[in-house]
Each structure stands twice: as structure tokens, then as C-alpha cells.
Amino acid sequence: MRPGLEALPGRWAGGAALALGLALLVRGWRRRRPAPRREVLFFPSPATCPAALLGEPGPAPCPCPCPCPLPHGDSPLARLLRRLLSARRSLELCLFAFSSPPLGRAVQLLHRRGVRVRLVTDSGSMGLTGSQIGRLRQAGIQVRHDQESGYMHHKFAIVDKKMLITGSLNWTTQAIQSNRENVLIVEDAEYVEPFLAEFERMWEEYNPANYTFFPNKKEQK
Ligand SMILES: [Zn+2]
């Protein structure tokens, strides 16, 4: 018998026990860790009351029958709001058009909670009637815009640098309530990282220090 072989059964048993222990540890860890979120939302969404989600004062202690005429159940808009309101540290927004009042109130609420909100938008759409951009800026939220002749046409958000929300949806009441739109929500670093890199690229490029104030095609009426 070659030296050392008699010790192998013991080693195997030890190795097997170690492997089993590790497997159980990983299983336990996987169980405790919430599964990464993946969700698809389709619009149009019925208008639902956002008051409870936004912590807005209702007439009675909640859960309360809110007297407003809107339905109070679940909806794609309510789900989108819930995802956004899960932000604890940061929110990057890259939106061609932003005029939805409940989404505007959600972003302001996050800002008041101390979440670092940064918003990139399109220079041509930010002045449209009902745009939330002025309100958000007044609330102290940092907004930067493109100065190109092409549109800044993205529609994505990144929550806490780990959740990507993207799709065809402009954050407008028209798109939310009337258009067929899709929104994909994923917690996956492989997707979040390139979107975050694209955001940071635009954030630097649209730094007001770099604005040239030359008229571009979009501003020529
Ligand atoms: Zn209500």
C-alpha cells in the first residue's frame, strides 16, 4: 500500500462533511437573501389613488376608505411607484418627458427622505405644459439636460444602483393612462452597470459648465 492511502477514507468523510456543510450554508444564505426582483409592467394603467403609497394625509387613520373617486387597488402605476419608493440612497432618472404628478410627488418624497436624486432630461420636452422639471428643481433636485439636436430619448431609472427600471414609458399622464407601453424592472448588475455608466457619461457631458448656449435645431421654432 502506498503511504498515506490508509488515511483517505477519513479524509473523504471529512471532505464530504465539509462539502455538505458548505452546501447547507449556501442554501440557508440563499433562502435568507430575497430573490432579485424581476418584473414586467404593461401600460396603459388605470388611474389609481397614490395617496397611501406617497404617505399623503388621508381623512382617517389608514387603512382607510379614501373618499376620492379613484380606485384604490393595485395597478401598473402603483407597482412602478412602489419600486421607486423603495430607494434608500440614490435615484438616477433619465427621462425624455416627465409630467406625471404622482411620479413627480414620489421623486420629491424621496428627495425629502434624503435620497440623492439626479435627473437627466431632454431640453425640448422640459418646457412643455405640465412638466414636473420646474417643480423638481424648485424642490432642490439636481436636473441636467441635453443640448443636442437629437432627442435625449431614454426612459430609465436606477434605484440604489442595483435596480434598473426601463422601457418605452415616458413619465407622462398621457403615456401612463392611454398608451400601450412596457416597463422592465430588473435587479441585475449586468444590466444596471452599463446603464449607470451611460448615466454618468451624460451627467458629465450635460454639466452646466459645458453649456454653450448656441441655438440648436430643437429650439428653433
Ligand atoms: Zn384615494
PDB file of C-alpha atoms and ligand atoms in Angstrom:
ATOM      1  CA  MET A   1       0.000   0.000   0.000  1.00  0.00           C
ATOM      2  CA  ARG A   2       1.324   3.420  -0.871  1.00  0.00           C
ATOM      3  CA  PRO A   3       1.977   5.581   2.145  1.00  0.00           C
ATOM      4  CA  GLY A   4      -0.904   7.811   3.106  1.00  0.00           C
ATOM      5  CA  LEU A   5      -3.669   5.849   1.391  1.00  0.00           C
ATOM      6  CA  GLU A   6      -4.963   4.382   4.646  1.00  0.00           C
ATOM      7  CA  ALA A   7      -5.826   7.917   5.759  1.00  0.00           C
ATOM      8  CA  LEU A   8      -8.036   8.583   2.691  1.00  0.00           C
ATOM      9  CA  PRO A   9     -11.411   7.232   3.935  1.00  0.00           C
ATOM     10  CA  GLY A  10     -11.141   9.555   6.902  1.00  0.00           C
ATOM     11  CA  ARG A  11     -10.220  12.453   4.627  1.00  0.00           C
ATOM     12  CA  TRP A  12     -13.093  11.655   2.285  1.00  0.00           C
ATOM     13  CA  ALA A  13     -15.504  11.635   5.179  1.00  0.00           C
ATOM     14  CA  GLY A  14     -14.087  14.940   6.364  1.00  0.00           C
ATOM     15  CA  GLY A  15     -14.262  16.394   2.838  1.00  0.00           C
ATOM     16  CA  ALA A  16     -17.813  15.180   2.339  1.00  0.00           C
ATOM     17  CA  ALA A  17     -18.897  16.658   5.654  1.00  0.00           C
ATOM     18  CA  LEU A  18     -17.261  19.961   4.724  1.00  0.00           C
ATOM     19  CA  ALA A  19     -18.954  19.989   1.295  1.00  0.00           C
ATOM     20  CA  LEU A  20     -22.340  19.188   2.863  1.00  0.00           C
ATOM     21  CA  GLY A  21     -21.831  21.901   5.448  1.00  0.00           C
ATOM     22  CA  LEU A  22     -20.977  24.439   2.739  1.00  0.00           C
ATOM     23  CA  ALA A  23     -23.970  23.398   0.629  1.00  0.00           C
ATOM     24  CA  LEU A  24     -26.302  23.836   3.607  1.00  0.00           C
ATOM     25  CA  LEU A  25     -24.718  27.211   4.391  1.00  0.00           C
ATOM     26  CA  VAL A  26     -25.209  28.432   0.810  1.00  0.00           C
ATOM     27  CA  ARG A  27     -28.798  27.150   0.795  1.00  0.00           C
ATOM     28  CA  GLY A  28     -29.546  28.923   4.042  1.00  0.00           C
ATOM     29  CA  TRP A  29     -27.935  32.114   2.745  1.00  0.00           C
ATOM     30  CA  ARG A  30     -29.935  31.885  -0.491  1.00  0.00           C
ATOM     31  CA  ARG A  31     -33.136  31.419   1.493  1.00  0.00           C
ATOM     32  CA  ARG A  32     -32.470  34.430   3.683  1.00  0.00           C
ATOM     33  CA  ARG A  33     -31.498  36.640   0.744  1.00  0.00           C
ATOM     34  CA  PRO A  34     -34.558  37.950  -1.083  1.00  0.00           C
ATOM     35  CA  ALA A  35     -34.653  36.828  -4.722  1.00  0.00           C
ATOM     36  CA  PRO A  36     -33.562  39.540  -7.173  1.00  0.00           C
ATOM     37  CA  ARG A  37     -36.580  41.426  -8.395  1.00  0.00           C
ATOM     38  CA  ARG A  38     -37.714  40.953 -11.980  1.00  0.00           C
ATOM     39  CA  GLU A  39     -40.972  42.374 -13.127  1.00  0.00           C
ATOM     40  CA  VAL A  40     -42.655  43.458 -16.340  1.00  0.00           C
ATOM     41  CA  LEU A  41     -45.335  46.133 -16.332  1.00  0.00           C
ATOM     42  CA  PHE A  42     -47.638  46.931 -19.196  1.00  0.00           C
ATOM     43  CA  PHE A  43     -49.476  50.175 -19.643  1.00  0.00           C
ATOM     44  CA  PRO A  44     -51.985  51.832 -20.007  1.00  0.00           C
ATOM     45  CA  SER A  45     -52.658  51.721 -16.304  1.00  0.00           C
ATOM     46  CA  PRO A  46     -55.959  52.672 -14.707  1.00  0.00           C
ATOM     47  CA  ALA A  47     -55.568  55.780 -12.589  1.00  0.00           C
ATOM     48  CA  THR A  48     -55.311  54.557  -9.003  1.00  0.00           C
ATOM     49  CA  CYS A  49     -55.107  56.636  -5.841  1.00  0.00           C
ATOM     50  CA  PRO A  50     -51.428  57.109  -4.906  1.00  0.00           C
ATOM     51  CA  ALA A  51     -52.145  58.773  -1.537  1.00  0.00           C
ATOM     52  CA  ALA A  52     -51.360  55.767   0.661  1.00  0.00           C
ATOM     53  CA  LEU A  53     -48.156  54.951  -1.255  1.00  0.00           C
ATOM     54  CA  LEU A  54     -46.982  58.543  -1.073  1.00  0.00           C
ATOM     55  CA  GLY A  55     -47.820  58.801   2.615  1.00  0.00           C
ATOM     56  CA  GLU A  56     -50.113  61.701   1.855  1.00  0.00           C
ATOM     57  CA  PRO A  57     -52.525  62.605   4.621  1.00  0.00           C
ATOM     58  CA  GLY A  58     -55.861  60.818   4.295  1.00  0.00           C
ATOM     59  CA  PRO A  59     -59.088  61.642   6.052  1.00  0.00           C
ATOM     60  CA  ALA A  60     -58.855  58.791   8.570  1.00  0.00           C
ATOM     61  CA  PRO A  61     -56.215  56.536  10.058  1.00  0.00           C
ATOM     62  CA  CYS A  62     -55.160  54.008   7.421  1.00  0.00           C
ATOM     63  CA  PRO A  63     -56.142  51.526   6.158  1.00  0.00           C
ATOM     64  CA  CYS A  64     -58.907  53.927   5.394  1.00  0.00           C
ATOM     65  CA  PRO A  65     -61.640  54.248   2.850  1.00  0.00           C
ATOM     66  CA  CYS A  66     -60.200  57.223   0.995  1.00  0.00           C
ATOM     67  CA  PRO A  67     -63.141  59.305  -0.236  1.00  0.00           C
ATOM     68  CA  CYS A  68     -61.504  60.232  -3.544  1.00  0.00           C
ATOM     69  CA  PRO A  69     -63.209  58.854  -6.645  1.00  0.00           C
ATOM     70  CA  LEU A  70     -60.137  56.909  -7.841  1.00  0.00           C
ATOM     71  CA  PRO A  71     -59.887  53.135  -7.425  1.00  0.00           C
ATOM     72  CA  HIS A  72     -57.554  52.114  -4.577  1.00  0.00           C
ATOM     73  CA  GLY A  73     -56.344  48.717  -5.744  1.00  0.00           C
ATOM     74  CA  ASP A  74     -53.153  47.559  -7.421  1.00  0.00           C
ATOM     75  CA  SER A  75     -52.168  48.855 -10.856  1.00  0.00           C
ATOM     76  CA  PRO A  76     -49.042  49.065 -13.020  1.00  0.00           C
ATOM     77  CA  LEU A  77     -48.640  52.686 -11.886  1.00  0.00           C
ATOM     78  CA  ALA A  78     -48.911  51.647  -8.205  1.00  0.00           C
ATOM     79  CA  ARG A  79     -46.252  48.969  -8.810  1.00  0.00           C
ATOM     80  CA  LEU A  80     -43.938  51.452 -10.501  1.00  0.00           C
ATOM     81  CA  LEU A  81     -44.407  53.882  -7.605  1.00  0.00           C
ATOM     82  CA  ARG A  82     -43.668  51.124  -5.080  1.00  0.00           C
ATOM     83  CA  ARG A  83     -40.403  50.211  -6.841  1.00  0.00           C
ATOM     84  CA  LEU A  84     -39.281  53.830  -6.953  1.00  0.00           C
ATOM     85  CA  LEU A  85     -40.234  54.451  -3.349  1.00  0.00           C
ATOM     86  CA  SER A  86     -38.050  51.533  -2.264  1.00  0.00           C
ATOM     87  CA  ALA A  87     -34.998  53.777  -2.893  1.00  0.00           C
ATOM     88  CA  ARG A  88     -32.958  54.416   0.237  1.00  0.00           C
ATOM     89  CA  ARG A  89     -29.754  56.002  -1.038  1.00  0.00           C
ATOM     90  CA  SER A  90     -29.838  57.079  -4.673  1.00  0.00           C
ATOM     91  CA  LEU A  91     -32.089  57.528  -7.667  1.00  0.00           C
ATOM     92  CA  GLU A  92     -30.823  58.284 -11.157  1.00  0.00           C
ATOM     93  CA  LEU A  93     -33.536  59.352 -13.589  1.00  0.00           C
ATOM     94  CA  CYS A  94     -33.033  59.644 -17.309  1.00  0.00           C
ATOM     95  CA  LEU A  95     -36.335  60.708 -18.828  1.00  0.00           C
ATOM     96  CA  PHE A  96     -37.288  62.256 -22.138  1.00  0.00           C
ATOM     97  CA  ALA A  97     -40.544  63.666 -20.717  1.00  0.00           C
ATOM     98  CA  PHE A  98     -41.688  63.978 -17.104  1.00  0.00           C
ATOM     99  CA  SER A  99     -45.125  65.428 -16.369  1.00  0.00           C
ATOM    100  CA  SER A 100     -46.886  62.780 -14.262  1.00  0.00           C
ATOM    101  CA  PRO A 101     -47.978  64.403 -10.961  1.00  0.00           C
ATOM    102  CA  PRO A 102     -47.903  61.206  -8.821  1.00  0.00           C
ATOM    103  CA  LEU A 103     -44.441  60.265 -10.127  1.00  0.00           C
ATOM    104  CA  GLY A 104     -43.297  63.845  -9.517  1.00  0.00           C
ATOM    105  CA  ARG A 105     -44.581  63.679  -5.933  1.00  0.00           C
ATOM    106  CA  ALA A 106     -42.812  60.320  -5.443  1.00  0.00           C
ATOM    107  CA  VAL A 107     -39.481  61.792  -6.585  1.00  0.00           C
ATOM    108  CA  GLN A 108     -39.932  64.804  -4.294  1.00  0.00           C
ATOM    109  CA  LEU A 109     -40.777  62.495  -1.390  1.00  0.00           C
ATOM    110  CA  LEU A 110     -37.558  60.528  -1.965  1.00  0.00           C
ATOM    111  CA  HIS A 111     -35.591  63.787  -2.097  1.00  0.00           C
ATOM    112  CA  ARG A 112     -37.139  64.845   1.246  1.00  0.00           C
ATOM    113  CA  ARG A 113     -36.207  61.453   2.697  1.00  0.00           C
ATOM    114  CA  GLY A 114     -32.567  62.164   1.880  1.00  0.00           C
ATOM    115  CA  VAL A 115     -32.234  60.003  -1.219  1.00  0.00           C
ATOM    116  CA  ARG A 116     -29.727  61.530  -3.678  1.00  0.00           C
ATOM    117  CA  VAL A 117     -31.820  62.197  -6.781  1.00  0.00           C
ATOM    118  CA  ARG A 118     -30.221  63.192 -10.103  1.00  0.00           C
ATOM    119  CA  LEU A 119     -32.269  63.744 -13.230  1.00  0.00           C
ATOM    120  CA  VAL A 120     -31.242  63.986 -16.875  1.00  0.00           C
ATOM    121  CA  THR A 121     -33.873  65.137 -19.338  1.00  0.00           C
ATOM    122  CA  ASP A 122     -34.441  66.463 -22.828  1.00  0.00           C
ATOM    123  CA  SER A 123     -34.111  70.218 -23.291  1.00  0.00           C
ATOM    124  CA  GLY A 124     -37.024  70.353 -25.723  1.00  0.00           C
ATOM    125  CA  SER A 125     -39.549  68.497 -23.564  1.00  0.00           C
ATOM    126  CA  MET A 126     -38.713  70.083 -20.206  1.00  0.00           C
ATOM    127  CA  GLY A 127     -40.614  73.264 -21.006  1.00  0.00           C
ATOM    128  CA  LEU A 128     -43.808  71.552 -22.119  1.00  0.00           C
ATOM    129  CA  THR A 129     -47.069  72.275 -20.295  1.00  0.00           C
ATOM    130  CA  GLY A 130     -47.387  70.274 -17.107  1.00  0.00           C
ATOM    131  CA  SER A 131     -43.694  69.369 -16.973  1.00  0.00           C
ATOM    132  CA  GLN A 132     -42.555  68.421 -13.478  1.00  0.00           C
ATOM    133  CA  ILE A 133     -38.994  69.642 -14.096  1.00  0.00           C
ATOM    134  CA  GLY A 134     -39.510  73.169 -12.719  1.00  0.00           C
ATOM    135  CA  ARG A 135     -41.155  71.835  -9.556  1.00  0.00           C
ATOM    136  CA  LEU A 136     -38.376  69.311  -9.019  1.00  0.00           C
ATOM    137  CA  ARG A 137     -35.700  71.975  -9.470  1.00  0.00           C
ATOM    138  CA  GLN A 138     -37.533  74.268  -7.043  1.00  0.00           C
ATOM    139  CA  ALA A 139     -37.531  71.431  -4.532  1.00  0.00           C
ATOM    140  CA  GLY A 140     -33.731  71.354  -4.810  1.00  0.00           C
ATOM    141  CA  ILE A 141     -33.348  68.331  -7.067  1.00  0.00           C
ATOM    142  CA  GLN A 142     -30.403  68.413  -9.489  1.00  0.00           C
ATOM    143  CA  VAL A 143     -31.523  68.406 -13.112  1.00  0.00           C
ATOM    144  CA  ARG A 144     -29.331  68.460 -16.206  1.00  0.00           C
ATOM    145  CA  HIS A 145     -30.459  68.463 -19.820  1.00  0.00           C
ATOM    146  CA  ASP A 146     -29.036  67.709 -23.204  1.00  0.00           C
ATOM    147  CA  GLN A 147     -28.083  70.394 -25.683  1.00  0.00           C
ATOM    148  CA  GLU A 148     -28.124  68.322 -28.797  1.00  0.00           C
ATOM    149  CA  SER A 149     -30.305  68.429 -31.855  1.00  0.00           C
ATOM    150  CA  GLY A 150     -31.270  64.788 -31.345  1.00  0.00           C
ATOM    151  CA  TYR A 151     -33.584  63.871 -28.504  1.00  0.00           C
ATOM    152  CA  MET A 152     -32.398  62.686 -25.104  1.00  0.00           C
ATOM    153  CA  HIS A 153     -34.929  59.935 -25.603  1.00  0.00           C
ATOM    154  CA  HIS A 154     -34.038  57.477 -22.829  1.00  0.00           C
ATOM    155  CA  LYS A 155     -36.627  56.450 -20.254  1.00  0.00           C
ATOM    156  CA  PHE A 156     -34.865  54.720 -17.406  1.00  0.00           C
ATOM    157  CA  ALA A 157     -34.344  54.916 -13.663  1.00  0.00           C
ATOM    158  CA  ILE A 158     -31.777  53.293 -11.382  1.00  0.00           C
ATOM    159  CA  VAL A 159     -32.729  52.677  -7.760  1.00  0.00           C
ATOM    160  CA  ASP A 160     -29.912  52.409  -5.177  1.00  0.00           C
ATOM    161  CA  LYS A 161     -27.501  51.494  -8.001  1.00  0.00           C
ATOM    162  CA  LYS A 162     -28.962  47.984  -8.059  1.00  0.00           C
ATOM    163  CA  MET A 163     -32.394  48.087  -9.695  1.00  0.00           C
ATOM    164  CA  LEU A 164     -32.947  49.142 -13.296  1.00  0.00           C
ATOM    165  CA  ILE A 165     -36.361  50.364 -14.439  1.00  0.00           C
ATOM    166  CA  THR A 166     -36.501  50.839 -18.203  1.00  0.00           C
ATOM    167  CA  GLY A 167     -38.852  50.615 -21.154  1.00  0.00           C
ATOM    168  CA  SER A 168     -40.916  52.649 -23.553  1.00  0.00           C
ATOM    169  CA  LEU A 169     -42.835  54.621 -20.926  1.00  0.00           C
ATOM    170  CA  ASN A 170     -42.483  58.387 -20.767  1.00  0.00           C
ATOM    171  CA  TRP A 171     -43.436  59.616 -17.318  1.00  0.00           C
ATOM    172  CA  THR A 172     -46.483  61.483 -18.576  1.00  0.00           C
ATOM    173  CA  THR A 173     -50.156  61.077 -17.696  1.00  0.00           C
ATOM    174  CA  GLN A 174     -50.916  60.521 -21.387  1.00  0.00           C
ATOM    175  CA  ALA A 175     -48.448  57.621 -21.642  1.00  0.00           C
ATOM    176  CA  ILE A 176     -49.458  56.088 -18.303  1.00  0.00           C
ATOM    177  CA  GLN A 177     -53.211  56.238 -18.836  1.00  0.00           C
ATOM    178  CA  SER A 178     -53.601  55.967 -22.610  1.00  0.00           C
ATOM    179  CA  ASN A 179     -50.607  54.424 -24.358  1.00  0.00           C
ATOM    180  CA  ARG A 180     -49.527  50.843 -24.810  1.00  0.00           C
ATOM    181  CA  GLU A 181     -46.128  50.851 -23.111  1.00  0.00           C
ATOM    182  CA  ASN A 182     -43.804  48.399 -21.415  1.00  0.00           C
ATOM    183  CA  VAL A 183     -41.553  48.709 -18.381  1.00  0.00           C
ATOM    184  CA  LEU A 184     -38.965  46.156 -17.377  1.00  0.00           C
ATOM    185  CA  ILE A 185     -37.680  46.064 -13.781  1.00  0.00           C
ATOM    186  CA  VAL A 186     -34.543  44.049 -13.025  1.00  0.00           C
ATOM    187  CA  GLU A 187     -32.131  43.730 -10.153  1.00  0.00           C
ATOM    188  CA  ASP A 188     -29.142  42.521 -12.145  1.00  0.00           C
ATOM    189  CA  ALA A 189     -25.686  44.104 -12.047  1.00  0.00           C
ATOM    190  CA  GLU A 190     -25.036  43.042 -15.638  1.00  0.00           C
ATOM    191  CA  TYR A 191     -27.755  45.444 -16.798  1.00  0.00           C
ATOM    192  CA  VAL A 192     -27.500  48.090 -14.075  1.00  0.00           C
ATOM    193  CA  GLU A 193     -23.788  48.772 -14.634  1.00  0.00           C
ATOM    194  CA  PRO A 194     -23.883  49.826 -18.311  1.00  0.00           C
ATOM    195  CA  PHE A 195     -26.992  51.969 -17.702  1.00  0.00           C
ATOM    196  CA  LEU A 196     -25.283  53.639 -14.740  1.00  0.00           C
ATOM    197  CA  ALA A 197     -22.150  54.226 -16.850  1.00  0.00           C
ATOM    198  CA  GLU A 198     -24.319  55.791 -19.582  1.00  0.00           C
ATOM    199  CA  PHE A 199     -25.998  57.986 -16.969  1.00  0.00           C
ATOM    200  CA  GLU A 200     -22.651  59.156 -15.551  1.00  0.00           C
ATOM    201  CA  ARG A 201     -21.388  59.904 -19.088  1.00  0.00           C
ATOM    202  CA  MET A 202     -24.413  62.082 -19.776  1.00  0.00           C
ATOM    203  CA  TRP A 203     -24.297  63.676 -16.333  1.00  0.00           C
ATOM    204  CA  GLU A 204     -20.757  64.915 -17.041  1.00  0.00           C
ATOM    205  CA  GLU A 205     -21.466  65.861 -20.628  1.00  0.00           C
ATOM    206  CA  TYR A 206     -24.518  67.906 -19.604  1.00  0.00           C
ATOM    207  CA  ASN A 207     -22.698  69.682 -16.794  1.00  0.00           C
ATOM    208  CA  PRO A 208     -23.923  73.317 -16.992  1.00  0.00           C
ATOM    209  CA  ALA A 209     -20.275  74.396 -17.042  1.00  0.00           C
ATOM    210  CA  ASN A 210     -20.155  72.863 -20.529  1.00  0.00           C
ATOM    211  CA  TYR A 211     -23.308  74.521 -21.876  1.00  0.00           C
ATOM    212  CA  THR A 212     -22.544  76.600 -24.926  1.00  0.00           C
ATOM    213  CA  PHE A 213     -25.952  78.281 -25.325  1.00  0.00           C
ATOM    214  CA  PHE A 214     -25.728  78.088 -29.085  1.00  0.00           C
ATOM    215  CA  PRO A 215     -29.190  77.552 -30.506  1.00  0.00           C
ATOM    216  CA  ASN A 216     -29.761  74.037 -31.634  1.00  0.00           C
ATOM    217  CA  LYS A 217     -32.285  72.737 -34.115  1.00  0.00           C
ATOM    218  CA  LYS A 218     -34.826  71.752 -31.470  1.00  0.00           C
ATOM    219  CA  GLU A 219     -35.049  75.255 -30.051  1.00  0.00           C
ATOM    220  CA  GLN A 220     -35.549  76.912 -33.426  1.00  0.00           C
ATOM    221  CA  LYS A 221     -39.259  77.296 -33.882  1.00  0.00           C
TER     222      LYS A 221
HETATM  223 ZN    ZN B   1     -57.868  57.952  -2.619  1.00  0.00          ZN
END
